[in-house]
XYZ file of C-alpha atoms in Angstrom:
457
model
C -67.199 104.403 34.347
C -65.514 100.744 34.364
C -68.038 99.079 32.418
C -67.866 101.457 29.934
C -64.916 101.217 29.373
C -65.547 97.348 29.692
C -67.549 97.119 26.503
C -65.106 99.736 24.555
C -62.351 97.644 24.845
C -64.840 94.093 23.843
C -65.968 96.369 21.150
C -62.194 97.238 19.919
C -60.813 93.826 20.500
C -64.214 92.524 18.306
C -63.603 95.374 15.443
C -59.512 94.023 15.049
C -60.991 90.749 14.840
C -62.913 91.250 12.346
C -60.690 93.334 10.304
C -57.877 90.800 10.435
C -60.026 87.779 8.945
C -60.142 90.748 5.962
C -57.917 90.284 3.124
C -57.240 91.662 -0.299
C -56.693 88.922 -2.464
C -55.040 89.170 -6.194
C -56.128 87.038 -8.351
C -52.737 84.785 -8.390
C -52.906 85.385 -4.743
C -56.288 83.706 -4.911
C -55.242 80.639 -7.121
C -52.326 80.137 -4.804
C -54.259 80.208 -1.644
C -56.662 77.600 -3.015
C -54.118 75.718 -4.138
C -53.104 75.381 -0.660
C -56.171 75.684 1.161
C -58.944 73.952 -0.920
C -60.129 70.509 0.090
C -59.586 68.378 -2.386
C -56.268 69.793 -3.282
C -55.232 69.099 0.100
C -56.266 65.670 -0.253
C -54.463 65.437 -3.143
C -50.926 66.401 -1.554
C -52.395 64.083 1.491
C -52.234 61.356 -1.289
C -48.938 62.256 -2.524
C -47.143 61.912 1.106
C -49.212 58.506 1.890
C -47.400 57.350 -1.480
C -43.713 58.288 -0.099
C -44.905 56.556 3.204
C -45.554 53.403 1.043
C -42.149 53.374 -0.339
C -40.784 53.513 2.568
C -42.862 50.505 4.005
C -41.796 48.231 0.728
C -38.231 49.076 1.219
C -38.236 48.261 5.032
C -39.330 44.583 3.760
C -34.950 44.639 1.859
C -33.765 45.560 5.311
C -32.643 43.251 7.984
C -35.371 41.828 9.981
C -34.082 41.585 14.052
C -36.472 40.147 16.470
C -35.845 39.961 20.284
C -38.062 36.806 21.617
C -38.377 35.494 25.452
C -39.723 32.673 26.489
C -41.269 30.980 30.139
C -42.373 27.964 30.642
C -43.408 26.228 34.020
C -44.807 22.750 34.321
C -47.459 21.423 36.449
C -46.667 17.832 35.685
C -43.883 17.119 33.181
C -44.731 15.276 29.862
C -44.673 11.352 29.398
C -43.004 10.158 26.726
C -43.379 6.169 25.793
C -39.763 4.700 25.075
C -39.227 0.593 24.087
C -37.913 -1.774 26.697
C -35.124 -1.830 25.822
C -34.074 -3.051 29.493
C -36.039 -6.495 29.746
C -34.633 -8.105 26.657
C -30.739 -7.429 28.058
C -31.787 -8.835 31.379
C -33.160 -11.541 30.000
C -30.380 -12.513 28.237
C -27.748 -11.874 30.783
C -30.038 -14.174 33.164
C -30.191 -16.959 30.793
C -26.237 -16.383 29.969
C -25.267 -16.925 33.367
C -28.086 -20.079 33.716
C -29.878 -18.110 35.945
C -33.283 -18.874 34.095
C -33.560 -22.031 31.911
C -33.395 -20.881 27.978
C -36.470 -22.603 27.769
C -38.230 -20.456 29.340
C -39.930 -17.785 26.851
C -38.567 -14.310 26.401
C -40.452 -11.326 27.125
C -43.241 -9.664 25.170
C -41.889 -5.790 23.660
C -42.866 -3.176 26.192
C -42.666 0.258 26.877
C -41.174 2.334 29.451
C -42.629 5.628 30.583
C -40.102 8.676 30.752
C -40.144 12.112 32.055
C -37.713 14.302 30.209
C -37.218 18.186 31.227
C -37.193 20.662 34.338
C -40.636 22.390 35.881
C -39.203 25.956 35.049
C -37.362 26.832 31.684
C -36.725 30.613 30.224
C -35.314 30.840 27.042
C -34.134 34.380 25.593
C -33.220 34.289 21.894
C -32.793 37.085 19.306
C -33.032 36.091 15.558
C -32.473 38.493 12.093
C -33.136 37.661 8.281
C -32.037 39.672 5.483
C -32.967 39.277 1.785
C -30.382 38.472 -0.635
C -32.128 38.762 -3.814
C -36.131 38.631 -4.723
C -37.150 39.760 -7.984
C -40.474 41.011 -7.099
C -38.855 42.788 -4.365
C -36.852 44.782 -6.765
C -40.097 45.358 -9.009
C -41.877 46.328 -5.999
C -39.976 49.052 -5.138
C -39.384 50.412 -8.612
C -43.618 50.456 -8.735
C -43.765 52.626 -5.598
C -41.332 54.869 -6.786
C -43.247 55.291 -9.888
C -46.506 55.461 -8.274
C -45.195 58.000 -5.977
C -44.653 60.403 -9.424
C -48.448 59.295 -10.501
C -49.434 60.659 -7.276
C -47.620 64.078 -8.295
C -49.437 63.961 -11.616
C -52.444 63.851 -10.279
C -51.911 66.756 -7.758
C -50.617 68.943 -10.617
C -54.297 68.139 -12.439
C -56.352 69.156 -8.873
C -53.877 72.127 -8.794
C -55.109 73.176 -12.473
C -58.701 72.136 -11.649
C -58.726 74.422 -8.267
C -57.081 77.385 -10.621
C -59.615 76.825 -13.194
C -62.566 76.922 -10.690
C -61.197 79.771 -9.042
C -60.329 82.227 -12.147
C -64.192 81.565 -13.083
C -65.370 82.634 -9.422
C -63.030 85.252 -9.249
C -64.214 86.840 -12.688
C -67.650 86.055 -12.084
C -67.602 87.985 -8.539
C -65.663 90.914 -10.629
C -68.548 91.181 -13.270
C -70.812 91.536 -10.795
C -69.628 94.215 -8.959
C -68.832 95.920 -11.893
C -72.679 95.473 -12.475
C -73.767 96.853 -8.987
C -71.520 99.699 -9.611
C -73.153 100.522 -13.190
C -76.435 100.246 -11.902
C -76.082 102.255 -8.972
C -74.592 105.023 -11.017
C -77.515 104.336 -13.544
C -79.907 104.525 -10.422
C -78.610 108.397 -9.712
C -78.940 109.260 -12.657
C -82.790 108.210 -12.902
C -83.388 109.566 -9.398
C -81.673 113.289 -10.760
C -83.473 112.606 -13.911
C -86.920 111.842 -12.130
C -86.914 114.730 -9.712
C -86.384 117.116 -12.782
C -89.381 115.814 -14.329
C -91.574 116.089 -11.558
C -91.027 119.125 -10.719
C -91.504 119.895 -14.902
C -94.891 118.089 -14.629
C -95.669 120.217 -11.334
C -95.394 123.667 -12.970
C -97.479 121.580 -16.171
C -94.416 122.151 -18.884
C -94.674 118.414 -18.983
C -97.750 115.377 -18.383
C -97.213 113.521 -15.203
C -97.090 110.518 -17.435
C -93.859 110.915 -18.932
C -92.614 111.248 -15.078
C -94.491 108.611 -14.243
C -93.333 106.256 -16.806
C -89.410 107.491 -15.790
C -90.445 106.369 -12.188
C -91.444 102.838 -13.433
C -88.116 102.439 -15.271
C -86.265 103.654 -11.679
C -88.254 101.123 -9.914
C -87.306 98.237 -12.336
C -83.736 99.015 -12.427
C -83.669 98.982 -8.607
C -85.357 95.711 -8.429
C -82.631 94.203 -11.110
C -80.008 95.305 -8.853
C -81.401 93.826 -5.549
C -81.716 90.478 -7.961
C -77.546 91.167 -8.890
C -76.817 91.826 -4.941
C -78.462 88.230 -3.833
C -76.521 86.719 -6.903
C -73.251 88.613 -5.552
C -73.539 87.039 -2.380
C -73.760 83.568 -3.854
C -70.495 84.117 -6.176
C -68.899 85.608 -3.004
C -70.019 82.065 -1.156
C -68.833 79.962 -4.069
C -65.172 81.929 -4.051
C -64.616 81.202 -0.582
C -65.774 77.223 -1.535
C -63.446 77.284 -3.867
C -60.483 78.491 -2.137
C -61.061 76.797 1.168
C -61.749 79.773 3.135
C -64.025 79.645 6.065
C -66.756 81.231 7.010
C -65.543 83.545 8.888
C -62.991 85.013 6.554
C -63.466 88.410 4.438
C -62.286 88.322 1.129
C -61.777 91.282 -0.861
C -61.187 91.417 -4.333
C -57.868 93.454 -5.444
C -57.993 92.892 -9.149
C -60.733 94.297 -11.424
C -61.857 93.182 -15.197
C -60.094 95.440 -16.468
C -56.828 95.114 -14.322
C -56.508 91.035 -15.512
C -54.061 91.028 -18.280
C -55.433 89.337 -21.745
C -53.660 87.942 -24.502
C -52.041 85.503 -22.698
C -52.723 82.810 -24.952
C -50.896 84.984 -27.823
C -47.503 82.445 -27.589
C -49.535 79.239 -27.563
C -49.237 77.194 -31.320
C -52.936 76.735 -31.647
C -52.268 74.418 -34.532
C -50.631 72.410 -32.521
C -51.199 68.395 -32.558
C -48.339 67.971 -29.485
C -51.101 65.873 -26.832
C -48.552 65.150 -24.651
C -48.214 68.998 -22.687
C -51.685 67.726 -20.956
C -51.634 66.441 -17.266
C -54.166 63.918 -18.360
C -51.744 62.396 -21.257
C -48.699 62.470 -18.781
C -51.116 60.253 -15.872
C -52.017 57.776 -18.895
C -47.929 57.429 -19.515
C -47.242 56.703 -16.021
C -50.234 54.218 -15.565
C -48.591 52.668 -19.112
C -44.931 52.428 -17.297
C -46.856 50.995 -14.015
C -48.304 47.867 -16.049
C -44.831 47.231 -17.507
C -43.525 47.080 -14.423
C -46.221 45.301 -12.911
C -45.901 42.756 -15.805
C -41.770 42.648 -14.966
C -42.881 41.598 -11.593
C -44.568 38.589 -12.279
C -41.845 37.560 -14.808
C -39.055 37.646 -11.805
C -41.242 35.781 -9.837
C -40.610 32.838 -11.408
C -36.823 33.569 -10.227
C -35.587 31.847 -6.970
C -35.674 33.742 -3.247
C -32.840 34.187 -1.200
C -33.215 35.025 2.178
C -30.320 34.420 5.213
C -31.461 34.224 8.512
C -28.789 33.699 12.447
C -30.104 33.291 15.914
C -28.780 33.161 19.516
C -29.841 32.038 22.171
C -29.809 31.204 26.245
C -31.541 28.438 28.163
C -31.527 28.534 31.552
C -33.502 25.623 33.853
C -34.094 25.187 37.453
C -36.397 22.929 39.612
C -37.521 26.177 41.627
C -38.417 28.983 40.024
C -36.115 31.196 42.249
C -33.054 29.376 40.677
C -33.764 30.509 37.022
C -31.019 32.288 35.898
C -27.698 30.464 37.979
C -27.231 28.826 35.095
C -27.333 29.550 31.175
C -26.811 27.600 28.337
C -25.850 29.214 24.535
C -27.224 28.161 21.389
C -26.454 29.476 17.997
C -27.344 28.938 14.301
C -27.324 30.633 10.808
C -28.381 29.423 7.343
C -29.413 30.813 3.971
C -32.681 29.522 2.460
C -33.326 29.601 -1.383
C -36.946 29.240 -2.669
C -37.718 28.010 -5.505
C -41.065 28.375 -7.584
C -42.218 25.307 -9.157
C -46.137 25.175 -9.818
C -48.401 27.779 -8.341
C -51.779 26.743 -10.738
C -50.540 29.173 -13.967
C -51.526 32.364 -11.334
C -48.043 34.022 -12.310
C -48.853 33.427 -15.913
C -52.221 34.683 -15.479
C -51.164 37.794 -13.930
C -48.295 38.341 -16.725
C -51.847 38.236 -19.573
C -53.954 40.630 -17.317
C -50.861 43.579 -18.039
C -50.874 42.861 -21.844
C -54.914 43.121 -21.637
C -54.409 46.351 -19.668
C -51.413 47.723 -21.828
C -54.299 47.572 -24.621
C -56.576 49.211 -22.499
C -54.517 52.054 -22.102
C -53.861 52.520 -25.817
C -56.988 52.533 -26.482
C -57.321 54.986 -23.791
C -54.673 57.067 -25.271
C -56.049 57.551 -28.669
C -59.677 58.577 -27.031
C -57.820 60.977 -24.797
C -56.027 62.265 -28.079
C -59.562 62.774 -29.820
C -60.970 64.246 -26.656
C -58.325 66.926 -26.612
C -58.746 67.822 -29.919
C -62.404 68.270 -29.789
C -61.716 70.254 -26.579
C -59.158 72.645 -28.199
C -61.183 73.451 -31.180
C -64.336 73.918 -29.086
C -62.044 76.321 -26.873
C -60.155 78.096 -29.553
C -63.528 78.784 -31.425
C -65.058 80.235 -28.164
C -61.845 81.982 -27.223
C -61.926 83.256 -30.912
C -65.478 84.135 -30.807
C -65.525 86.337 -27.562
C -62.520 88.672 -28.993
C -64.631 89.295 -31.548
C -67.780 89.943 -29.494
C -65.669 91.751 -26.861
C -64.690 94.347 -29.468
C -68.294 95.412 -31.033
C -69.706 95.214 -27.342
C -67.412 97.803 -26.777
C -68.393 99.753 -29.669
C -72.391 99.573 -28.792
C -71.574 101.124 -25.157
C -70.028 104.015 -26.699
C -72.968 104.286 -29.055
C -76.054 103.606 -26.682
C -73.788 106.109 -24.716
C -73.873 108.973 -26.908
C -77.489 107.922 -28.048
C -78.008 108.745 -24.366
C -76.449 111.795 -24.219
C -77.973 113.422 -27.330
C -81.802 112.176 -25.930
C -81.085 113.673 -22.581
C -80.144 117.080 -24.368
C -83.074 117.086 -26.892
C -85.385 116.213 -23.645
C -83.970 119.392 -21.571
C -84.862 121.111 -24.281
C -88.136 120.118 -24.894
C -87.794 118.506 -28.204
C -87.824 115.170 -26.800
C -89.626 112.705 -24.743
C -89.485 110.450 -21.687
C -90.209 106.913 -23.777
C -87.029 107.984 -25.959
C -85.172 108.755 -22.730
C -86.072 105.320 -21.024
C -85.716 103.374 -24.136
C -81.961 104.870 -24.993
C -81.199 104.384 -20.913
C -82.522 101.063 -20.723
C -80.120 100.496 -24.527
C -77.069 101.861 -22.744
C -77.489 99.154 -19.513
C -78.151 96.321 -21.751
C -75.394 97.950 -23.890
C -73.052 98.202 -20.795
C -74.306 94.657 -19.224
C -73.107 93.063 -22.658
C -70.135 94.251 -22.762
C -69.150 92.981 -19.382
C -70.412 89.448 -19.944
C -68.362 89.615 -22.930
C -65.381 91.001 -20.954
C -66.080 87.568 -18.709
C -66.809 85.430 -21.637
C -62.919 86.168 -22.973
C -61.159 85.666 -19.585
C -62.587 82.739 -19.206
C -62.223 81.462 -22.554
C -58.781 82.295 -22.647
C -58.542 80.102 -19.540
C -59.852 77.066 -21.007
C -57.704 77.610 -23.817
C -54.650 77.756 -21.947
C -55.492 74.314 -20.030
C -57.033 72.614 -23.427
C -53.225 72.962 -24.569
C -51.873 72.160 -21.439
C -50.793 75.610 -20.131
């Protein structure tokens, strides 16, 4: 009994764990989840955070730089220095002056005196500080870093746009397959019932068995199509989880359906607008132009002098024995200002400035090309959307017409006035019309999203 109870508890926990991993998502919720969990979107946000930290790194260069230093030196042998022999000439002159040495005695040749300076043990403790007062390149570097943060924000936005479009397409695709599977399920039920009725009719000799077999063949074909759709649905399901950034263990349930997705969101768009500045690509290009201008200013400011202040305090102690260190300390302090004026750098800064001018021309060429690309994308998306809108209306009428024909054909067959061939044809037409209508519905939803993207919405 104990083991049985334990098994029930474990099964219950596993069921709860599986249930907790299943979650229902509307399209909007799926998009928001993807923006937070998609690997590409997360990396874009990390790049944005990295850029902000880079700003702090550059700002730190202009803040006071303070360092502490301790240095201990022990001389096994104190270095010897050679000094000019200033003693022998003085002694010689005095001895000559006092007639101790005859004046005719040759003076000694100049020589050196080996001397040792210093104490065996030395300990120095110091603290130094420096402060950048003016550096034009630094000021432009700070400005460039903040503008680079803005660029990463735009890149994050661009990534979010791509993620949203991909999630929408995957979500729509999965909804389309679900509806197709539901429709095929209903068709199979209808065909099974009709096939059963025809078989019974054939058994009593009121209908040829060939007619019943023909319907049975159609039923088998529809079931094969259903199995293929199930496989496609599994692949589309995994694709949606990948785009959303969900794990393999997560179970996703679609809360929306194709007909509940709002359409007509592009009605507010000015389809004749020539304003391309709303496109994220245009904003990124404009931001790159700003960064290039700042880079040029940075190298122009590099011709100005750099001014910095510095200061240092230190304490020294000396002793012949290590144990005597620290008994006497000797102070030292200094401060100053340095100014560095660039004189000639081999025309490096001039080359850098010329490079920024070349990059500016490249950006202008890229901007013109982007405007052409955007216009082509707009025309293509607009044409596709309007065509999808027109086709959806036609396909909806076709579904109603095919359903009406199928209903009448079934009534004729039951009245003994029709044939199974007519019924099979009508059913195939109805299935085809349903599939075409759903594909049109999918196409208009996708084309509407692509149109909004093309116009920067």
